[in-house]
Each structure stands twice: as structure tokens, then as C-alpha cells.
Short mmCIF file of C-alpha atoms in Angstrom, two decimals:
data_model
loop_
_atom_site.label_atom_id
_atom_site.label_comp_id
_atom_site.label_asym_id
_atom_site.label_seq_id
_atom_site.Cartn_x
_atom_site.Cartn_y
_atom_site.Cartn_z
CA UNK S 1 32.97 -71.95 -34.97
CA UNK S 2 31.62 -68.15 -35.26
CA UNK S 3 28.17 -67.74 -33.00
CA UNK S 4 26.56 -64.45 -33.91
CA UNK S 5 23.57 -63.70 -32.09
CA UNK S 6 21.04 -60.93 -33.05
CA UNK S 7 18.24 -58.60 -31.18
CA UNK S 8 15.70 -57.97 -31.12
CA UNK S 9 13.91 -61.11 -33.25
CA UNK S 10 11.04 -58.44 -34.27
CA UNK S 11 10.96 -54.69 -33.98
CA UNK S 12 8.07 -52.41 -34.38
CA UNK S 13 8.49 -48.62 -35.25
CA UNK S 14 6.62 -45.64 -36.70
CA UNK S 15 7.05 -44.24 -40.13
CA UNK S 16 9.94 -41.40 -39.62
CA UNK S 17 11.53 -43.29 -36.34
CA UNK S 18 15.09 -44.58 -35.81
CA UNK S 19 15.57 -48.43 -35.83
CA UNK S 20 18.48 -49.80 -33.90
CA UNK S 21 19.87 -53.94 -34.63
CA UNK S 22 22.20 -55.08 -32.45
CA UNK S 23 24.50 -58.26 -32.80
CA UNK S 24 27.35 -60.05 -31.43
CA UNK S 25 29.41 -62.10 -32.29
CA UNK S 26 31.91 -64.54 -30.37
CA UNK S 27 35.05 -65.13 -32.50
CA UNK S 28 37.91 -62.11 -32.37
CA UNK S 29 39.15 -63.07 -35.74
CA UNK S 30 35.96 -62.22 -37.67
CA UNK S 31 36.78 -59.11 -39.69
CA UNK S 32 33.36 -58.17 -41.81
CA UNK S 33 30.63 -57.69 -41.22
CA UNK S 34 27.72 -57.36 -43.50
CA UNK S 35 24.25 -56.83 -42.78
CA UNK S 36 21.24 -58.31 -45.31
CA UNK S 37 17.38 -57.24 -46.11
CA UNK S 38 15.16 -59.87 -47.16
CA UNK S 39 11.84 -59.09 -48.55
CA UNK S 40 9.29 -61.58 -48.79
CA UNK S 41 9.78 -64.06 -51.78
CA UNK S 42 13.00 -63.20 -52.32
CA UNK S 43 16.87 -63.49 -51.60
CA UNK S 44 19.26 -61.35 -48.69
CA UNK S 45 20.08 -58.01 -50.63
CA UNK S 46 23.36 -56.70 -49.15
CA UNK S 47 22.84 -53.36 -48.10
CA UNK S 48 25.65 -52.51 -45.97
CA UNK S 49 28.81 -53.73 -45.17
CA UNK S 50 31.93 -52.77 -42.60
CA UNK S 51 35.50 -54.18 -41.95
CA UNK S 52 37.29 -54.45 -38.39
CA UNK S 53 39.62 -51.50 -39.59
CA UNK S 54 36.77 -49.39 -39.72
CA UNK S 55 34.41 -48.51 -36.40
CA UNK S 56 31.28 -46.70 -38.56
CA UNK S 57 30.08 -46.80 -41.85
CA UNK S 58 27.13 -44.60 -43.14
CA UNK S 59 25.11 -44.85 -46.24
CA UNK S 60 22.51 -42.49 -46.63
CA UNK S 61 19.60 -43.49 -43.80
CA UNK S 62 22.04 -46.85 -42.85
CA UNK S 63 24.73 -46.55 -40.71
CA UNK S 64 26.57 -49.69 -39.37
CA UNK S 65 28.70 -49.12 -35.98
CA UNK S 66 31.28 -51.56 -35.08
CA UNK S 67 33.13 -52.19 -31.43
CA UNK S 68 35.39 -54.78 -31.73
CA UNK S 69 36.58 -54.82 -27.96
CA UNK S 70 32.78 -55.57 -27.26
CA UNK S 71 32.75 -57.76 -30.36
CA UNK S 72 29.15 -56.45 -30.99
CA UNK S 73 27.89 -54.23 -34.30
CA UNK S 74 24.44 -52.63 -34.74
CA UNK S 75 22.70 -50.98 -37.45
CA UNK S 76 21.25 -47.75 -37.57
CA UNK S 77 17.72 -46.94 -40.08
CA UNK S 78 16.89 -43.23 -39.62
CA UNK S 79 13.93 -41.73 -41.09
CA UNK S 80 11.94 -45.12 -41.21
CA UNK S 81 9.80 -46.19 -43.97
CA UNK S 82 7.28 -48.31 -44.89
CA UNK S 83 9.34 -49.98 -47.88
CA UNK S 84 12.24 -50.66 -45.09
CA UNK S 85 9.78 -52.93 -43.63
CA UNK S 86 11.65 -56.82 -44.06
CA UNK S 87 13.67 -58.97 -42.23
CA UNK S 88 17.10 -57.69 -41.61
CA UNK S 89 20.16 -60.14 -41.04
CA UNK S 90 23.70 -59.15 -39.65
CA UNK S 91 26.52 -61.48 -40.34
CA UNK S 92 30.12 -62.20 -39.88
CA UNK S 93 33.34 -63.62 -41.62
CA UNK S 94 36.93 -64.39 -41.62
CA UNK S 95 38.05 -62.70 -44.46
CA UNK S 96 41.85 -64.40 -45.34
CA UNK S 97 41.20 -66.97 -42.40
CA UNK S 98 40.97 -70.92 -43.22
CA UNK S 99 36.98 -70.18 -43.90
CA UNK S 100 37.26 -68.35 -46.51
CA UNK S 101 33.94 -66.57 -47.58
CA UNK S 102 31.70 -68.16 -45.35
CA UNK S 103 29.05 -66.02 -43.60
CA UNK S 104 27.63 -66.45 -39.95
CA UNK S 105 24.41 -65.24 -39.71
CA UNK S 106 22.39 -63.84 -37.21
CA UNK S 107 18.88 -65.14 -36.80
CA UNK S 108 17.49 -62.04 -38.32
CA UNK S 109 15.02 -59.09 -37.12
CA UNK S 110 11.73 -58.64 -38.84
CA UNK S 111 10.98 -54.92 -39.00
CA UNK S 112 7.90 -53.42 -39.46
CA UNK S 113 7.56 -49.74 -40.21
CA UNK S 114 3.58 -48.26 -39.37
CA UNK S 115 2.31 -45.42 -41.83
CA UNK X 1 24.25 -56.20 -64.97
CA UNK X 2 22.09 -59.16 -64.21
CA UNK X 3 21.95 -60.75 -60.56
CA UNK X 4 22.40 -64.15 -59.50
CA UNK X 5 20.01 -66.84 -61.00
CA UNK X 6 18.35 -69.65 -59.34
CA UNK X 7 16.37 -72.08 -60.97
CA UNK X 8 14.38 -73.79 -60.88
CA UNK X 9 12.30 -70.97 -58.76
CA UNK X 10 10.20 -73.98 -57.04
CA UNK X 11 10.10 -77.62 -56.92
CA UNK X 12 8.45 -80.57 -55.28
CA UNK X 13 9.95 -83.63 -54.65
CA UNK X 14 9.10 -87.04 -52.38
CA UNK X 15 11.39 -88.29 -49.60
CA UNK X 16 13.96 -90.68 -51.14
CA UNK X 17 14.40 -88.75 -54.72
CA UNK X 18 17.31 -86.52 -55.82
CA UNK X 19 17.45 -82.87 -56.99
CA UNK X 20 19.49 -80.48 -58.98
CA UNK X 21 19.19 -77.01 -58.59
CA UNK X 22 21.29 -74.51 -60.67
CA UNK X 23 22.91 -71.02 -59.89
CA UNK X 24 24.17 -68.78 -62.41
CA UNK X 25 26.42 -66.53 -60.60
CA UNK X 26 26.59 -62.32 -61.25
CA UNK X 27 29.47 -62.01 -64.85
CA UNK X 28 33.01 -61.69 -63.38
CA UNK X 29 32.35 -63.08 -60.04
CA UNK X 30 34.30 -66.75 -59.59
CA UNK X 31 32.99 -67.73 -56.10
CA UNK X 32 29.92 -69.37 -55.47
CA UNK X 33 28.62 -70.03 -52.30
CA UNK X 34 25.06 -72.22 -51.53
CA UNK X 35 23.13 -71.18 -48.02
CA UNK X 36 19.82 -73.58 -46.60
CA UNK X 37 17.22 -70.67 -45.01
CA UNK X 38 14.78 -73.02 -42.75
CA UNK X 39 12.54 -71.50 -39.83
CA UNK X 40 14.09 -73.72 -37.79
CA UNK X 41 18.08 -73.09 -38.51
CA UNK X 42 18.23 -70.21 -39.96
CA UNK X 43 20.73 -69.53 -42.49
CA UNK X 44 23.50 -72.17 -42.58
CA UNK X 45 26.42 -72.56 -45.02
CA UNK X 46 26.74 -75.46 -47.24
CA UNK X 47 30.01 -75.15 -49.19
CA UNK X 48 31.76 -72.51 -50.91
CA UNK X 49 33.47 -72.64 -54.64
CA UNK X 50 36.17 -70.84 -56.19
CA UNK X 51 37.15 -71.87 -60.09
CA UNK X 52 35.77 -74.90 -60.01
CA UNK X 53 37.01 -75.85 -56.52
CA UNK X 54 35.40 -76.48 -53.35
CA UNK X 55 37.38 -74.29 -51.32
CA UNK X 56 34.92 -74.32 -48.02
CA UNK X 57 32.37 -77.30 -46.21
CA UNK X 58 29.29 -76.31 -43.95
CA UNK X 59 28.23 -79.14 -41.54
CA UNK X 60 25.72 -80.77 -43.71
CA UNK X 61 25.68 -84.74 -44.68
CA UNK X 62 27.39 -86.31 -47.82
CA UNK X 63 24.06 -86.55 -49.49
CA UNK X 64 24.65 -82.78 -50.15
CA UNK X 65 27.03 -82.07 -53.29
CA UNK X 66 27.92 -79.84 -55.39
CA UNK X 67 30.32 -78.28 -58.12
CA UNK X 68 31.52 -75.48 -60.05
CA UNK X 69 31.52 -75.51 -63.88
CA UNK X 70 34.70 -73.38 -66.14
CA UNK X 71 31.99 -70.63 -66.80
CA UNK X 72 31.47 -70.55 -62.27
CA UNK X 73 27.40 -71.70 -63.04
CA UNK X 74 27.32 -74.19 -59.85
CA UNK X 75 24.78 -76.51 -58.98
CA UNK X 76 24.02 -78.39 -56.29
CA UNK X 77 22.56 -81.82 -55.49
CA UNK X 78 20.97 -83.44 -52.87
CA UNK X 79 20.30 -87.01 -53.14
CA UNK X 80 18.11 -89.45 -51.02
CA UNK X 81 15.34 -86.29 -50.02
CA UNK X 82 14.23 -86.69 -46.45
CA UNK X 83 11.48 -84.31 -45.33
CA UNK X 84 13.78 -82.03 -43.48
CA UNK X 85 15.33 -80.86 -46.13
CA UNK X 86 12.56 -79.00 -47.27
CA UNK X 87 13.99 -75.42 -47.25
CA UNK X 88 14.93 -72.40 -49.44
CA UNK X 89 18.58 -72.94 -50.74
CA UNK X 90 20.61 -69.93 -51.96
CA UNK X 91 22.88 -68.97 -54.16
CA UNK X 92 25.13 -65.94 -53.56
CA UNK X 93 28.26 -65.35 -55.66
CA UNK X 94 31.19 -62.82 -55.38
CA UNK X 95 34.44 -61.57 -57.54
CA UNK X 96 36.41 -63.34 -55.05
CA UNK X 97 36.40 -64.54 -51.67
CA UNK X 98 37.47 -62.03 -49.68
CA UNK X 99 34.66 -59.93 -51.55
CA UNK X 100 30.94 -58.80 -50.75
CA UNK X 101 28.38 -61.87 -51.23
CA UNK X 102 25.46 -61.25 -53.68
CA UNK X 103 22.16 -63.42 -52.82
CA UNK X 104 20.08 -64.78 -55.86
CA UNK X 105 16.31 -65.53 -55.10
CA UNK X 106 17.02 -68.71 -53.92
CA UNK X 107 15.18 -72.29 -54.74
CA UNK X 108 12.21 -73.27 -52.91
CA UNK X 109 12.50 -76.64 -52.51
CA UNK X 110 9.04 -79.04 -50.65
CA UNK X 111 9.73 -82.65 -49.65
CA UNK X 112 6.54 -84.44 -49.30
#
């Protein structure tokens, strides 16, 4: 099955400072990729997503950059704030394959943003 | 337009009970997916449902079930509780599958 593997496990940056998430994955058919923020004591809020057809996405502050020869995809936080502080997970699906909807998920980052 | 809903919230069980927990997917949407978050694993995917169908298996043991009501409210089940299955199970749900997954706040399930 898909393998996605994410760096760096924890990131530290200061308030107003870019934050860069890399991940890979190992299966050429995956074709999305979304990417997750979880805040403690609660679920993964979706908060960007990108397709294979598509090699950057932006979204105010959030960009998502894909490269499928690589098969890696980062994402981008400029202007860091304190409230982005969370753990951050990137995953990656099959969309019309024989998995259907299922996500592969990194192991997630835990960022923390300094005042 | 009201998120996902997991409940209970919390719940403690012993090793050798069952449990039910209960997702009430986003209006519209008609897929249901369940996730397991542990320390140890990560996120893993336990089965996916599409009008009342399981459409998708993750690599978890039989004692895991679940199933998909007319309205798409799914629950799942876990039966025979060992201690590892202590973990926080959640829900996400989507208009289809081939569409963006929406996370509830998940069930924080404690096997003692």
C-alpha cells in the first residue's frame, strides 16, 4: 500500500517566519493530496488540498507545492502565527482507484510558532 | 452548516467489553469514513462507507465493525476491548468519495 512519510516530526519558528513541511509519498497513482491541522482536543481540520493535475495551490498564507516526478509535496505557512501553532498532517489518496477515499497519512509535524 | 458529530465525546471501558460509538456525518455528504489516531500508529484507516455500504477495509481485526444507516449516521463497534485499543477514533465524512474528507472531534476511547 501507499507509505507517506513526513519531516520534520517538530518544527520551531518565530512569530512572522516561513514554515516549510515536506512529504513523500511512494505510490505513483496517488492523485490528492490534502494536508490537516489538528489542535489539541480536537479533530484534523482540512485546510488545504491539491490534485496531481495541479503543481501549486495557494490560499492566503498556505501554499501547497506538488512534484510528482519526485513524488514529494510540501507546505508553505508565511507570516507565522501563534494560532498556527498545532500539529500539521499531509496525506495522500487514490481518488477513482480500487481504495476509494482512503487517506495515507503522514506522521504529522507539531509546529510551534514563538511570540 | 453543522460539522461532523462524534459521540459519545469520551468513554471508559475494561478489556473484554464492547463499544458503540456514533458519527453523524456533515447534511448532504453520503461517505463516511472511521480513522484510529494512537501515539504509536498514527492515523490508520478502518473502513470507509458509501449509502449504507462498506465500500473500503483498513487492516484492522474482525472485532472492528461497522455500518451505515439510510440517513449516512454510521457507527462503529468494537467488541472484545483489549488495552490496545485505547485510542481516539474519528469520524470524517464527505459528499462523495472522490471528495474532500471532513474530520469530526473524534471519540476518546480508555481501555483499562
Amino acid at each position: 500500500g501507499e507509505n507517506v512519510e513526513q519531516h520534520p516530526s517538530t518544527l520551531s519558528v518565530q512569530e512572522g517566519d516561513s514554515a516549510v513541511i515536506k512529504c513523500t509519498y511512494s505510490d505513483s497513482a496517488s492523485n490528492y493530496f490534502p494536508w490537516y491541522k489538528q489542535e489539541l482536543g480536537k479533530g484534523p481540520q482540512l485546510i488545504i488540498d491539491i490534485r496531481s493535475n495541479v503543481g501549486e495551490k495557494k490560499d492566503q498564507r498556505i501554499a501547497v507545492t506538488l512534484n510528482k516526478t519526485a513524488k514529494h509535496f510540501s507546505l508553505h505557512i508565511t507570516e507565522t502565527q501563534p494560532e498556527d501553532s498545532a500539529v500539521y498532517f499531509c496525506a495522500a489518496s487514490i481518488r477513482g482507484g480500487s481504495t476509494l477515499g482512503r487517506l495515507y497519512f503522514g506522521r504529522g509535524t507539531q509546529l510551534t510558532v514563538w511570540p | 452548516k453543522a460539522g461532523v458529530t462524534q459521540t459519545p465525546r469520551y468513554l471508559i471501558k475494561t478489556r473484554g467489553q464492547q463499544v458503540t460509538l456514533s458519527c453523524s456525518p456533515i447534511s448532504g455528504h453520503r461517505s463516511v469514513s472511521w480513522y484510529q489516531q494512537t501515539p504509536g500508529q498514527g492515523l490508520q484507516f478502518l473502513f470507509e462507507y458509501f449509502s449504507e455500504t462498506q465500500r473500503n477495509k483498513g487492516n484492522f481485526p474482525g472485532r472492528f465493525s461497522g455500518r451505515q444507516f439510510s440517513n449516512s449516521r454510521s457507527e462503529m463497534n468494537v467488541s472484545t476491548l483489549e488495552l490496545g485499543d485505547s485510542a481516539l477514533y474519528l469520524c470524517a465524512s464527505s459528499l462523495a468519495e472522490d471528495r474532500p474528507q471532513y474530520f469530526g472531534a473524534g471519540t476518546r476511547l480508555s481501555v483499562l
